[in-house]
């Protein structure tokens, strides 16, 4: 039975179907659009995600990644530590806070994944043994801060 399940999970169409079900669930839970075009395990060592897309609550692009490859053998979860190696191709991350708002457009994700448990005083560290980002774009706008830049500042 377990072998049959493992064999099924090696089929790319089954992996993508599972990704579509997961993103459908997350879209409903987060009340925004979450998509994954393809999900595939490569040689049991890598997880590749293609076409990752997440909108903020205003239906603007929060995160878009053409492809993300995670080295599964590099993953390490120890108390207070998380380590991984990854390659990210063409990421777009748009971070902004609208005029008059106190929180940024990603706050709904923080709220969703936060728990009601008492906060721990343990430090949490994220490490990357290897992180490759190709053709990335990061946009940050805080519309509560006056724009004073009138020319290029070298």
Tab-separated table of C-alpha atoms in Angstrom:
chain	number	residue	atom	x	y	z
A	1	UNK	CA	0.000	0.000	0.000
A	2	UNK	CA	2.711	2.476	1.010
A	3	UNK	CA	4.799	1.499	-2.017
A	4	UNK	CA	1.783	2.100	-4.298
A	5	UNK	CA	1.269	5.553	-2.813
A	6	UNK	CA	4.966	6.363	-3.235
A	7	UNK	CA	4.847	5.158	-6.859
A	8	UNK	CA	1.800	7.316	-7.563
A	9	UNK	CA	3.529	10.350	-6.078
A	10	UNK	CA	6.369	9.921	-8.575
A	11	UNK	CA	4.006	10.679	-11.465
A	12	UNK	CA	4.206	14.361	-12.411
A	13	UNK	CA	0.469	14.599	-13.143
A	14	UNK	CA	-0.341	13.276	-9.653
A	15	UNK	CA	2.115	15.737	-8.084
A	16	UNK	CA	0.572	18.638	-9.992
A	17	UNK	CA	-2.951	17.477	-9.067
A	18	UNK	CA	-1.924	17.443	-5.387
A	19	UNK	CA	-0.450	20.946	-5.767
A	20	UNK	CA	-3.686	22.212	-7.357
A	21	UNK	CA	-5.713	20.755	-4.472
A	22	UNK	CA	-3.374	22.348	-1.924
A	23	UNK	CA	-3.470	25.760	-3.628
A	24	UNK	CA	-7.253	25.575	-3.927
A	25	UNK	CA	-7.431	24.953	-0.176
A	26	UNK	CA	-4.968	27.782	0.581
A	27	UNK	CA	-6.827	30.174	-1.736
A	28	UNK	CA	-10.054	29.515	0.173
A	29	UNK	CA	-8.362	29.759	3.573
A	30	UNK	CA	-6.405	32.924	2.766
A	31	UNK	CA	-9.249	34.445	0.719
A	32	UNK	CA	-6.890	35.294	-2.132
A	33	UNK	CA	-5.435	33.700	-5.230
A	34	UNK	CA	-2.696	31.090	-4.736
A	35	UNK	CA	-1.484	29.064	-7.722
A	36	UNK	CA	1.130	26.457	-8.592
A	37	UNK	CA	1.414	25.497	-12.254
A	38	UNK	CA	3.527	22.371	-11.671
A	39	UNK	CA	5.013	20.463	-8.800
A	40	UNK	CA	7.514	17.678	-9.297
A	41	UNK	CA	9.977	15.626	-7.330
A	42	UNK	CA	13.222	15.076	-9.193
A	43	UNK	CA	15.247	11.995	-8.285
A	44	UNK	CA	13.841	12.036	-4.730
A	45	UNK	CA	16.435	14.751	-3.995
A	46	UNK	CA	14.774	17.887	-5.355
A	47	UNK	CA	11.353	19.442	-5.156
A	48	UNK	CA	10.633	21.754	-8.080
A	49	UNK	CA	7.747	24.197	-8.034
A	50	UNK	CA	6.903	25.992	-11.267
A	51	UNK	CA	4.604	28.962	-11.596
A	52	UNK	CA	4.118	29.874	-7.928
A	53	UNK	CA	1.815	32.876	-7.650
A	54	UNK	CA	0.291	34.558	-4.594
A	55	UNK	CA	-1.896	37.672	-4.582
A	56	UNK	CA	-2.372	40.002	-1.656
A	57	UNK	CA	-5.862	40.839	-0.387
A	58	UNK	CA	-6.118	43.717	-2.886
A	59	UNK	CA	-5.659	41.247	-5.807
A	60	UNK	CA	-2.170	42.617	-6.554
A	61	UNK	CA	0.826	40.340	-7.064
A	62	UNK	CA	2.521	39.695	-3.730
A	63	UNK	CA	4.804	36.893	-4.905
A	64	UNK	CA	5.456	35.288	-8.255
A	65	UNK	CA	8.187	32.733	-8.913
A	66	UNK	CA	8.867	31.159	-12.288
A	67	UNK	CA	10.606	28.173	-10.688
A	68	UNK	CA	11.775	27.175	-7.234
A	69	UNK	CA	14.008	24.164	-6.682
A	70	UNK	CA	14.607	22.974	-3.125
A	71	UNK	CA	17.300	20.443	-2.286
A	72	UNK	CA	15.328	18.104	-0.023
A	73	UNK	CA	18.475	16.490	1.361
A	74	UNK	CA	19.638	19.899	2.626
A	75	UNK	CA	16.508	20.476	4.721
A	76	UNK	CA	17.212	20.563	8.414
A	77	UNK	CA	14.702	21.203	11.185
A	78	UNK	CA	16.210	21.425	14.623
A	79	UNK	CA	14.966	23.307	17.647
A	80	UNK	CA	14.899	26.948	16.651
A	81	UNK	CA	16.715	26.349	13.359
A	82	UNK	CA	15.639	25.810	9.760
A	83	UNK	CA	18.170	25.230	7.009
A	84	UNK	CA	17.826	24.662	3.256
A	85	UNK	CA	19.449	25.057	-0.136
A	86	UNK	CA	17.394	26.448	-3.009
A	87	UNK	CA	17.436	27.931	-6.488
A	88	UNK	CA	14.859	30.601	-7.311
A	89	UNK	CA	14.340	31.687	-10.906
A	90	UNK	CA	12.641	34.987	-11.743
A	91	UNK	CA	11.084	35.840	-8.379
A	92	UNK	CA	8.914	38.937	-8.101
A	93	UNK	CA	8.098	40.194	-4.614
A	94	UNK	CA	5.948	43.290	-4.161
A	95	UNK	CA	5.892	44.646	-0.629
A	96	UNK	CA	3.793	47.712	0.063
A	97	UNK	CA	1.724	49.548	2.631
A	98	UNK	CA	-1.130	51.736	1.419
A	99	UNK	CA	-1.672	55.287	2.612
A	100	UNK	CA	-3.298	55.305	6.049
A	101	UNK	CA	-2.773	51.587	6.717
A	102	UNK	CA	-0.672	50.268	9.580
A	103	UNK	CA	0.330	46.931	8.067
A	104	UNK	CA	1.983	45.772	4.886
A	105	UNK	CA	0.285	43.706	2.196
A	106	UNK	CA	1.742	40.434	3.500
A	107	UNK	CA	0.271	40.800	7.017
A	108	UNK	CA	-2.608	38.420	6.226
A	109	UNK	CA	-0.032	35.623	5.781
A	110	UNK	CA	1.601	36.421	9.118
A	111	UNK	CA	-1.809	36.442	10.786
A	112	UNK	CA	-2.868	33.154	9.180
A	113	UNK	CA	0.260	31.257	10.154
A	114	UNK	CA	0.492	32.786	13.637
A	115	UNK	CA	-0.869	30.833	16.544
A	116	UNK	CA	-2.710	31.898	19.651
A	117	UNK	CA	-0.179	30.084	21.794
A	118	UNK	CA	1.964	32.027	24.178
A	119	UNK	CA	5.021	33.412	22.443
A	120	UNK	CA	8.248	31.538	23.041
A	121	UNK	CA	11.419	33.380	23.928
A	122	UNK	CA	13.455	30.900	21.883
A	123	UNK	CA	15.294	32.438	18.952
A	124	UNK	CA	14.454	31.119	15.507
A	125	UNK	CA	17.124	31.053	12.827
A	126	UNK	CA	16.734	30.491	9.103
A	127	UNK	CA	19.904	29.481	7.308
A	128	UNK	CA	20.700	28.722	3.718
A	129	UNK	CA	23.697	26.653	2.759
A	130	UNK	CA	23.173	27.729	-0.828
A	131	UNK	CA	20.678	30.204	-2.250
A	132	UNK	CA	20.695	31.120	-5.916
A	133	UNK	CA	18.368	33.856	-7.180
A	134	UNK	CA	18.268	34.525	-10.921
A	135	UNK	CA	16.587	37.597	-12.488
A	136	UNK	CA	14.821	38.675	-9.293
A	137	UNK	CA	12.692	41.775	-8.751
A	138	UNK	CA	11.840	43.294	-5.367
A	139	UNK	CA	9.519	46.249	-4.965
A	140	UNK	CA	9.020	48.116	-1.680
A	141	UNK	CA	6.636	51.047	-1.279
A	142	UNK	CA	5.449	52.600	1.954
A	143	UNK	CA	2.861	55.152	0.888
A	144	UNK	CA	2.757	56.538	4.447
A	145	UNK	CA	6.214	58.041	3.940
A	146	UNK	CA	6.531	61.158	1.816
A	147	UNK	CA	8.497	60.716	-1.391
A	148	UNK	CA	11.370	63.202	-1.075
A	149	UNK	CA	13.679	61.756	-3.712
A	150	UNK	CA	13.642	64.077	-6.737
A	151	UNK	CA	16.702	62.760	-8.596
A	152	UNK	CA	19.030	59.801	-8.769
A	153	UNK	CA	21.118	59.542	-5.620
A	154	UNK	CA	24.492	57.915	-6.292
